[in-house]
Coordinates of C-alpha atoms and ligand atoms in Angstrom, one line a residue:
X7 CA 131.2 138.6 90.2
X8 CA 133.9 136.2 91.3
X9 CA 133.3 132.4 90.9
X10 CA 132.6 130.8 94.0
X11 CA 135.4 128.2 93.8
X12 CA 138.7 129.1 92.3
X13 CA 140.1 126.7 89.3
X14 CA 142.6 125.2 91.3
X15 CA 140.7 123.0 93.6
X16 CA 137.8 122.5 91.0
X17 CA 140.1 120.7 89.4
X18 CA 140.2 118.0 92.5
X19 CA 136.3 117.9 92.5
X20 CA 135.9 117.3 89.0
X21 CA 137.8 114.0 89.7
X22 CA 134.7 112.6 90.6
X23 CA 134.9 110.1 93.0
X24 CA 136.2 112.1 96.1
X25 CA 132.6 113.3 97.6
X26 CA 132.3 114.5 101.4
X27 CA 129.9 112.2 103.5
X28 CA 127.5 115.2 104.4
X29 CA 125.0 113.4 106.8
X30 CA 120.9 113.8 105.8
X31 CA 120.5 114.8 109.5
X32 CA 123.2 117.7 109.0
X33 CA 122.1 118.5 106.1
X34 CA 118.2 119.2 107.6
X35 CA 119.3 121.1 110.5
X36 CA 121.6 123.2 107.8
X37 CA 118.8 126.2 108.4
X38 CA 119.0 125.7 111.9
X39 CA 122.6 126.0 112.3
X40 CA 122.2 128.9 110.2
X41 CA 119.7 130.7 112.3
X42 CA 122.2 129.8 115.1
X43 CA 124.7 131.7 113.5
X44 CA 122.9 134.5 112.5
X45 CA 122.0 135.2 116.2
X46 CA 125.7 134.6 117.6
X47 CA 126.8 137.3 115.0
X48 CA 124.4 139.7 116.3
X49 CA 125.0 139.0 119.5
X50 CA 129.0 139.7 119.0
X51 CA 127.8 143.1 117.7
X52 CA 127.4 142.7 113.7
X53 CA 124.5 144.7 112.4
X54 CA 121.6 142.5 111.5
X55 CA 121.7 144.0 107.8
X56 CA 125.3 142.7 106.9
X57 CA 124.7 139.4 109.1
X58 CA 121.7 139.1 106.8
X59 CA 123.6 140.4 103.5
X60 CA 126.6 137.9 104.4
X61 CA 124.2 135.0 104.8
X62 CA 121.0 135.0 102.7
X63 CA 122.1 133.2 99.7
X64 CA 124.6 130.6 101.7
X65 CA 123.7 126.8 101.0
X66 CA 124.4 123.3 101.1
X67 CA 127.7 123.2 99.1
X68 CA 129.0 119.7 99.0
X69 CA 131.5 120.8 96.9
X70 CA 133.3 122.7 99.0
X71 CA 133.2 120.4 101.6
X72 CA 134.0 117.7 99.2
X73 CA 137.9 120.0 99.0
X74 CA 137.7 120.4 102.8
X75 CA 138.0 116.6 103.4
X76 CA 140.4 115.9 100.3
X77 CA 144.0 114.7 102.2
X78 CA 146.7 114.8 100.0
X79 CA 147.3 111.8 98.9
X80 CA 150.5 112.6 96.5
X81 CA 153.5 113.1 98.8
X82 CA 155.4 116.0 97.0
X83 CA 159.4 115.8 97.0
X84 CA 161.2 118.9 98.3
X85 CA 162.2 119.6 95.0
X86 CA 158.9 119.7 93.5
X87 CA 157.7 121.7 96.2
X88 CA 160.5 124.5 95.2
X89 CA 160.9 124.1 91.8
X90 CA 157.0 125.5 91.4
X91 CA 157.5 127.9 94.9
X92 CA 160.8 129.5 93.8
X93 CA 160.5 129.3 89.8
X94 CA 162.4 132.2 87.8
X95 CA 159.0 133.8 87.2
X96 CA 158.7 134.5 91.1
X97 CA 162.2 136.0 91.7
X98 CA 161.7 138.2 89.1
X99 CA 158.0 139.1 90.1
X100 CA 159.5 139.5 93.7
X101 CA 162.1 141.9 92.0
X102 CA 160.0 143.8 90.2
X103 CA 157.6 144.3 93.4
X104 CA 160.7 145.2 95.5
X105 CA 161.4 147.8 93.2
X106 CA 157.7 149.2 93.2
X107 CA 157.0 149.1 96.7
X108 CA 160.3 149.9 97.1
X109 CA 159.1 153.1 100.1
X110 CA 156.6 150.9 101.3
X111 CA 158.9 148.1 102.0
X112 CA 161.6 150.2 103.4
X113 CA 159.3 152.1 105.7
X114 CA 157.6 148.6 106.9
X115 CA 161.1 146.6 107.8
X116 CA 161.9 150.1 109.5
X117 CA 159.2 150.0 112.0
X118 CA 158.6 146.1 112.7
X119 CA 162.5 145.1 111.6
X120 CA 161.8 142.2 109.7
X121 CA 163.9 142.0 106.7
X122 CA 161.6 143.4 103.9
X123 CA 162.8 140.3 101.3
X124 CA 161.6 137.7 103.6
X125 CA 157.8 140.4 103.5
X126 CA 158.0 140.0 99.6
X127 CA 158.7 136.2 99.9
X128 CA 156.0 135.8 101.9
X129 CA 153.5 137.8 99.8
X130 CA 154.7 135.8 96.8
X131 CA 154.4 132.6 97.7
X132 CA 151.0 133.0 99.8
X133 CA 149.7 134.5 96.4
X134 CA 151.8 135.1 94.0
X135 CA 151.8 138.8 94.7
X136 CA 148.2 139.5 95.0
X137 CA 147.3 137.5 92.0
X138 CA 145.5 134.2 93.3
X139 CA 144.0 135.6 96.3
X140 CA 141.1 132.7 96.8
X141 CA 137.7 132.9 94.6
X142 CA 135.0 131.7 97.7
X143 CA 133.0 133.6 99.4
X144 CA 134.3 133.8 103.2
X145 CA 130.2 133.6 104.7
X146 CA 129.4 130.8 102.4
X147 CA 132.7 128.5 103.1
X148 CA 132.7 129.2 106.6
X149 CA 129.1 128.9 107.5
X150 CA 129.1 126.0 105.3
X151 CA 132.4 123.9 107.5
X152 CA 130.3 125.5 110.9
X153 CA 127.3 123.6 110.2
X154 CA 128.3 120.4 108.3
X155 CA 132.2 119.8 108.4
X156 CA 132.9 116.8 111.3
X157 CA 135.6 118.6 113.2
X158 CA 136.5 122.0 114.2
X159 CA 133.2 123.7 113.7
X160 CA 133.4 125.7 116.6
X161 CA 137.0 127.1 114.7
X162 CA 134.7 128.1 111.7
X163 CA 132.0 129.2 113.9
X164 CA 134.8 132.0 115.4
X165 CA 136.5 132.7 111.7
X166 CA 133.2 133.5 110.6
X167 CA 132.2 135.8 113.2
X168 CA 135.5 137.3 112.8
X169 CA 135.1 138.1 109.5
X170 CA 131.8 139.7 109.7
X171 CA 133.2 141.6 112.8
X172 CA 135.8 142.8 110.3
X173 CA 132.8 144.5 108.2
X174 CA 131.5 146.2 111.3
X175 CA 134.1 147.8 112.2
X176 CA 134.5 149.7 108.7
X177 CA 137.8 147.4 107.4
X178 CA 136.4 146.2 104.9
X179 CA 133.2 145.8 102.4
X180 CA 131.3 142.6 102.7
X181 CA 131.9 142.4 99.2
X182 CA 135.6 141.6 99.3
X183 CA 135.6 138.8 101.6
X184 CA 136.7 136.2 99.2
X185 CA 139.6 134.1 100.3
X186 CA 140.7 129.8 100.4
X187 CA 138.0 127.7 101.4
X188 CA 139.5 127.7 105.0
X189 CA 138.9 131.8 105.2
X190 CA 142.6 132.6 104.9
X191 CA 142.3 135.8 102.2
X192 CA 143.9 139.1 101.5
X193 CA 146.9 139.6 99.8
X194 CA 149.1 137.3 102.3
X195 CA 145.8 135.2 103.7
X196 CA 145.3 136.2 107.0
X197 CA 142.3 134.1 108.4
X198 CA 139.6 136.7 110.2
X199 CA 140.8 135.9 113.8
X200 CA 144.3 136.2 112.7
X201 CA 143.4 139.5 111.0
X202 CA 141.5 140.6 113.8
X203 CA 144.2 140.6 116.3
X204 CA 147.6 141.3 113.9
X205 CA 146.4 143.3 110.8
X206 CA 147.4 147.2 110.8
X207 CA 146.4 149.8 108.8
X208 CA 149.7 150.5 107.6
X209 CA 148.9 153.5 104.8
X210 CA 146.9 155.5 107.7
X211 CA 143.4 155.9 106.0
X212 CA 141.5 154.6 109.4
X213 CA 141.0 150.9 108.0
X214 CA 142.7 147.5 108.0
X215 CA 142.7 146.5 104.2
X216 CA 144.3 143.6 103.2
X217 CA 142.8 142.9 100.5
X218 CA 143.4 146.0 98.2
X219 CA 145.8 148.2 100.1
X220 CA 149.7 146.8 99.5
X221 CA 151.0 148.6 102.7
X222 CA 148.7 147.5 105.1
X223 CA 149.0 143.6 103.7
X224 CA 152.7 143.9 103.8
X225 CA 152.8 146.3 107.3
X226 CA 150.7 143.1 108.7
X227 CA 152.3 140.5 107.3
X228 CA 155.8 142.5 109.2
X229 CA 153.8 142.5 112.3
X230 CA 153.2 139.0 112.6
X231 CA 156.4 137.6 111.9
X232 CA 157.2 140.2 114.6
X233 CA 155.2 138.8 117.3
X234 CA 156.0 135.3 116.2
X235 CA 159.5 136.6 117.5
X236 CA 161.4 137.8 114.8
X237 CA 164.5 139.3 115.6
X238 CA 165.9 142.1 113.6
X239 CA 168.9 141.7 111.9
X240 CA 169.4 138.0 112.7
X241 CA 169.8 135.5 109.7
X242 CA 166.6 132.9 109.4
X243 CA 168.3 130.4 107.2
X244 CA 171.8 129.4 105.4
X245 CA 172.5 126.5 103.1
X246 CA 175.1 124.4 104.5
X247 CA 176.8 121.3 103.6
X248 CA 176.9 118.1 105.8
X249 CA 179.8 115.5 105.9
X250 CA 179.2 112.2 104.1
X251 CA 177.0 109.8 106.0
X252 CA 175.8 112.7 108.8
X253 CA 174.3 111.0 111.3
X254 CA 174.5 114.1 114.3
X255 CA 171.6 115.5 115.9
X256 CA 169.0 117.1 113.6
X257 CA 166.0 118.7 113.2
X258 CA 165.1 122.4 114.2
X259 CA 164.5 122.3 117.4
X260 CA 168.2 120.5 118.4
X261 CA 169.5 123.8 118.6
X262 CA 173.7 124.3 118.7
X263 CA 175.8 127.1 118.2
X264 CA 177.7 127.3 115.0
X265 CA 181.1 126.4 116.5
X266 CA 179.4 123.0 117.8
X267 CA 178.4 122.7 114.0
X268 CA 181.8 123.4 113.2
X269 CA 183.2 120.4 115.2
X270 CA 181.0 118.3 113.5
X271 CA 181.8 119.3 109.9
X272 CA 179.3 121.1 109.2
X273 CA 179.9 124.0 106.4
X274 CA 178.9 126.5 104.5
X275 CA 177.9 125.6 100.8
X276 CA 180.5 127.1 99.5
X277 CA 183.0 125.0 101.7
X278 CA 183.8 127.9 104.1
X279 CA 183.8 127.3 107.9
X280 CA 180.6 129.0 110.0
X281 CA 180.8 132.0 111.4
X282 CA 178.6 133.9 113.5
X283 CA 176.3 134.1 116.4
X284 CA 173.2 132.6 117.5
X285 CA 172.0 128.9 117.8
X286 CA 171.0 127.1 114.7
X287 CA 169.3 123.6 114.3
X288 CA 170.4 121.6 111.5
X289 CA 167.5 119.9 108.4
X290 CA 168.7 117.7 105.8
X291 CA 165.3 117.5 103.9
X292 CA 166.6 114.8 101.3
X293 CA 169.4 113.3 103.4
X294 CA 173.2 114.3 103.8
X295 CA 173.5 113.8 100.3
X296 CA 171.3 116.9 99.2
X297 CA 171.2 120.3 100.3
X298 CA 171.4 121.5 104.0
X299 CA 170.3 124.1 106.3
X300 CA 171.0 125.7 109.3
X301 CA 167.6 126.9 110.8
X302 CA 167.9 129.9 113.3
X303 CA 164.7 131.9 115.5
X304 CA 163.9 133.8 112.4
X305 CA 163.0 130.4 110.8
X306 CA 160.5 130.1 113.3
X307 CA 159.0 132.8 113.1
X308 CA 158.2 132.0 109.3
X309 CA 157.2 128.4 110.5
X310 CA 154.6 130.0 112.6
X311 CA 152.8 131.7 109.3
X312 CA 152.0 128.1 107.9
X313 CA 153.4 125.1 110.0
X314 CA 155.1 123.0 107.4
X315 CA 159.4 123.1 107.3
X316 CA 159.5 122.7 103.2
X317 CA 157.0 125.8 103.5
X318 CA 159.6 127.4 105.8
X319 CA 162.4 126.4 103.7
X320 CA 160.7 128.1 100.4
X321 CA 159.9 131.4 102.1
X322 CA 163.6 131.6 103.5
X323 CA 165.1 130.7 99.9
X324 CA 162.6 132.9 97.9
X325 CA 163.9 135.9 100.5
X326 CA 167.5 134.9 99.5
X327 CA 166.9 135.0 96.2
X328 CA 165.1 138.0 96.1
X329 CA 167.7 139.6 98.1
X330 CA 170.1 138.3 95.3
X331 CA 171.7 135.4 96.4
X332 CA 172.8 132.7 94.1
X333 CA 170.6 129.3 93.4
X334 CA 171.1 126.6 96.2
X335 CA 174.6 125.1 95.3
X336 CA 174.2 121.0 96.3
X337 CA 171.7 120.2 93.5
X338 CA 168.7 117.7 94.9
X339 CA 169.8 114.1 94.8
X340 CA 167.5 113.2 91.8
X341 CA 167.8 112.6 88.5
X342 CA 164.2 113.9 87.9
X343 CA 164.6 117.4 89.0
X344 CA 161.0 119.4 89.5
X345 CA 159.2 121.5 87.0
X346 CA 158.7 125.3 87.5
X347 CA 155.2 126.8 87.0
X348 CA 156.1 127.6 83.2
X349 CA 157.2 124.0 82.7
X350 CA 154.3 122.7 84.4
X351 CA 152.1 124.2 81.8
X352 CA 154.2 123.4 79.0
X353 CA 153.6 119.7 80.3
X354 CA 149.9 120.1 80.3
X355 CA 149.6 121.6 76.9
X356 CA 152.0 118.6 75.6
X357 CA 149.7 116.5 77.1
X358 CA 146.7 117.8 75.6
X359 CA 148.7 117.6 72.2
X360 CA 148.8 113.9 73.0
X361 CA 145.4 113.8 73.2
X362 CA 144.7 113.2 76.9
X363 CA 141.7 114.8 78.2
X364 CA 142.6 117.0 81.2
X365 CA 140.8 119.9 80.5
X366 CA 142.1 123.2 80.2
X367 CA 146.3 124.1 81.0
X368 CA 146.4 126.1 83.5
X369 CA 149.7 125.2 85.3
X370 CA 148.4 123.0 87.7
X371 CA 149.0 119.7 88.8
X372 CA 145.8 117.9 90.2
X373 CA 144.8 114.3 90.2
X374 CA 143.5 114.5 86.6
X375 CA 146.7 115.7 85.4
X376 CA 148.6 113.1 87.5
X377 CA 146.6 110.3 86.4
X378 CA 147.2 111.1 82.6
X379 CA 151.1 111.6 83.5
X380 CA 150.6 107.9 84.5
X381 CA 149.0 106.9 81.3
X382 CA 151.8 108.0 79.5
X383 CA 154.2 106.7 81.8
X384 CA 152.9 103.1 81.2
X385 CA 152.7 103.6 77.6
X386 CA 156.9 104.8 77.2
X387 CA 157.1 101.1 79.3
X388 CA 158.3 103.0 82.8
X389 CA 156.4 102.7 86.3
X390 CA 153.5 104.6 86.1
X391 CA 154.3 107.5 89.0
X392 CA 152.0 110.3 88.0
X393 CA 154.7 112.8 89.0
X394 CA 155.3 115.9 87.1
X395 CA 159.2 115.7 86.5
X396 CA 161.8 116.9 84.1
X397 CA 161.9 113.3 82.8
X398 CA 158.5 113.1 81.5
X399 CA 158.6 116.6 80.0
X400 CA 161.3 115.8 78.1
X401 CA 160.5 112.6 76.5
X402 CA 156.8 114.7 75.7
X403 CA 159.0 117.0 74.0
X404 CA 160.4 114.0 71.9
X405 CA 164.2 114.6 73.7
Ligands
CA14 CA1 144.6 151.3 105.6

């Protein structure tokens, strides 16, 4: 059986001090709530044998909703945030898959005309191909944030009536409903409702399974960015550069057309004037000095998978990249570039070499991590950040 919380975020909880404030009177009417749900879920329709299967052994986890109330509290620069998202080792993964699924892929983009590089992007980053697909249990987590989290129960109340809908219908075995502690799951983390209304069953066996059939995660994952509004054929993204000091309208929702970027001196990375159709709006993530972007409707529709522009931006790059486009071509303005997920680990194992107690290396970078970083920050004399850089690699590595 699958461990009921995935390394990652046991990581944060083994931190220590970062507990949820689970009230005694929430946690006594726990078997109440739970009563409560059981009887909505019949009610929607859910056999009372797999409400009672998804439910029996759910309790109080503090734990999980000690990660639900975590905020992040390290601000990660853009170029940390790619670095680890579009590392070698996911081009070539994305490659590889491209090359496997190669029919699959084809025959999706065919149907809902989303370019099949930006599917495979989508797939990699949201997973890492179907390789981290969430270790929690969807009933437990999401009974748990119905009955004790202090905001959006009636959200979790829905996601888990969803996902034991899902069961009813014959998509999928109770059994495989492990996911994020916030339900998303399945090889591109669909939460229930959202798999309710979008998923298809792409490979034609009568059920929606996107959790171990490829073509129906991927033939979703098309669909949505379809009805988010993606246009077929249209670019989502291009890496432009901006004149010195910029200081024109920006963001992506100040839409112009490319010839109004023109006139403003905007260009192409490569130095080449825009051409094309379409309105774009312009992001400068780290300032004019770094690299650019024009931003069209396809960007949106990415945007609308997971509302966050550097999560936009890494999807769009990881497509371009997998579609065999170069590297962006203005490097970030730091001297500190990030770490990839191999370098990451190399870092922690380094550290451990050093003696600093962070556990096992397993590539990622949580507050225990950071907080040793720091330590040997202060000892080599320099401000004690806790950031996972090339700098601190390298003087690890005695360069
Ligand atoms: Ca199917």
């Amino acid at each position: 059986m699958r461990a009921m919380i995935c390394t990652g975020l046991f990581s944060v909880l083994a931190a220590g001090p970062v507990l949820a404030q689970v009230s005694t009177g929430a946690v006594a009417a726990f078997p109440a709530c739970l009563a409560g749900l059981r009887t909505d879920a019949v009610e929607a329709g859910v056999n009372r044998a797999v409400v009672d299967q998804a439910l029996d052994a759910v309790a109080v986890d503090d734990r999980l909703l000690a990660v639900s109330e975590v905020q992040p509290e390290f601000k990660t620069p853009i170029w940390d945030y790619l670095a680890f998202l579009v590392d070698e080792r996911r081009i070539a993964d994305g490659r590889a898959m491209l090359a496997q699924y190669d029919g699959v892929l084809r025959a999706v983009e065919a149907r809902y005309g989303v370019d099949r590089h930006v599917i495979a992007a989508v797939w990699g980053v949201e997973t890492d191909y179907g390789k981290e697909t969430g270790g929690y249990f969807l009933p437990h987590a999401l009974a748990n944030l119905t009955c004790l989290a202090e905001r959006r129960t009636k959200f979790w109340r829905g996601e888990l009536i969803e996902a034991l809908t899902l069961v009813e219908r014959g998509d999928l075995a109770l059994d495989k409903l492990y996911g994020s502690w916030a339900g998303a799951f399945g090889q591109t983390q669909f939460i229930p409702s959202t798999y309710a209304r979008l998923a298809v069953d792409f490979d034609g066996d009568g059920r929606r399974d996107l959790v171990d059939s490829i073509p129906d995660a991927l033939g979703s994952t098309a669909n949505y960015l379809k009805r988010a509004g993606w246009e077929s054929g249209r670019p989502w993204m291009i890496e432009i550069k901006a004149p010195a000091g910029y200081a024109g309208p920006l963001g992506r929702k100040q839409r112009l057309a490319l010839a109004d970027w023109n006139q403003r001196g905007i260009r192409r990375a490569d130095g080449a004037r825009l051409k094309g159709q379409g309105k774009a709006g312009l992001l400068l993530p780290a300032g004019p000095a770094g690299p650019g972007f024009l931003v069209f409707d396809n960007f949106d529709a990415i945007y609308a998978y997971n509302h966050a522009e550097s999560y936009a931006i890494a999807i769009s790059h990881l497509a371009d990249r997998l579609a065999g486009y170069p590297a962006l071509r203005t490097p970030w303005p730091t001297d500190d570039p990030g770490l990839s997920r191999a370098e990451r680990l190399e870092l922690q194992k380094l550290l451990i070499a050093e003696m600093y107690d962070i556990g096992e290396a397993d590539g990622k970078i949580g507050p225990i991590t950071r907080a040793a970083i720091a330590e040997h920050e202060k000892k080599l004399g320099w401000p004690a950040t806790g950031r996972a850089g090339r700098r601190i690699l390298k003087a690890l590595k005695g360069g």
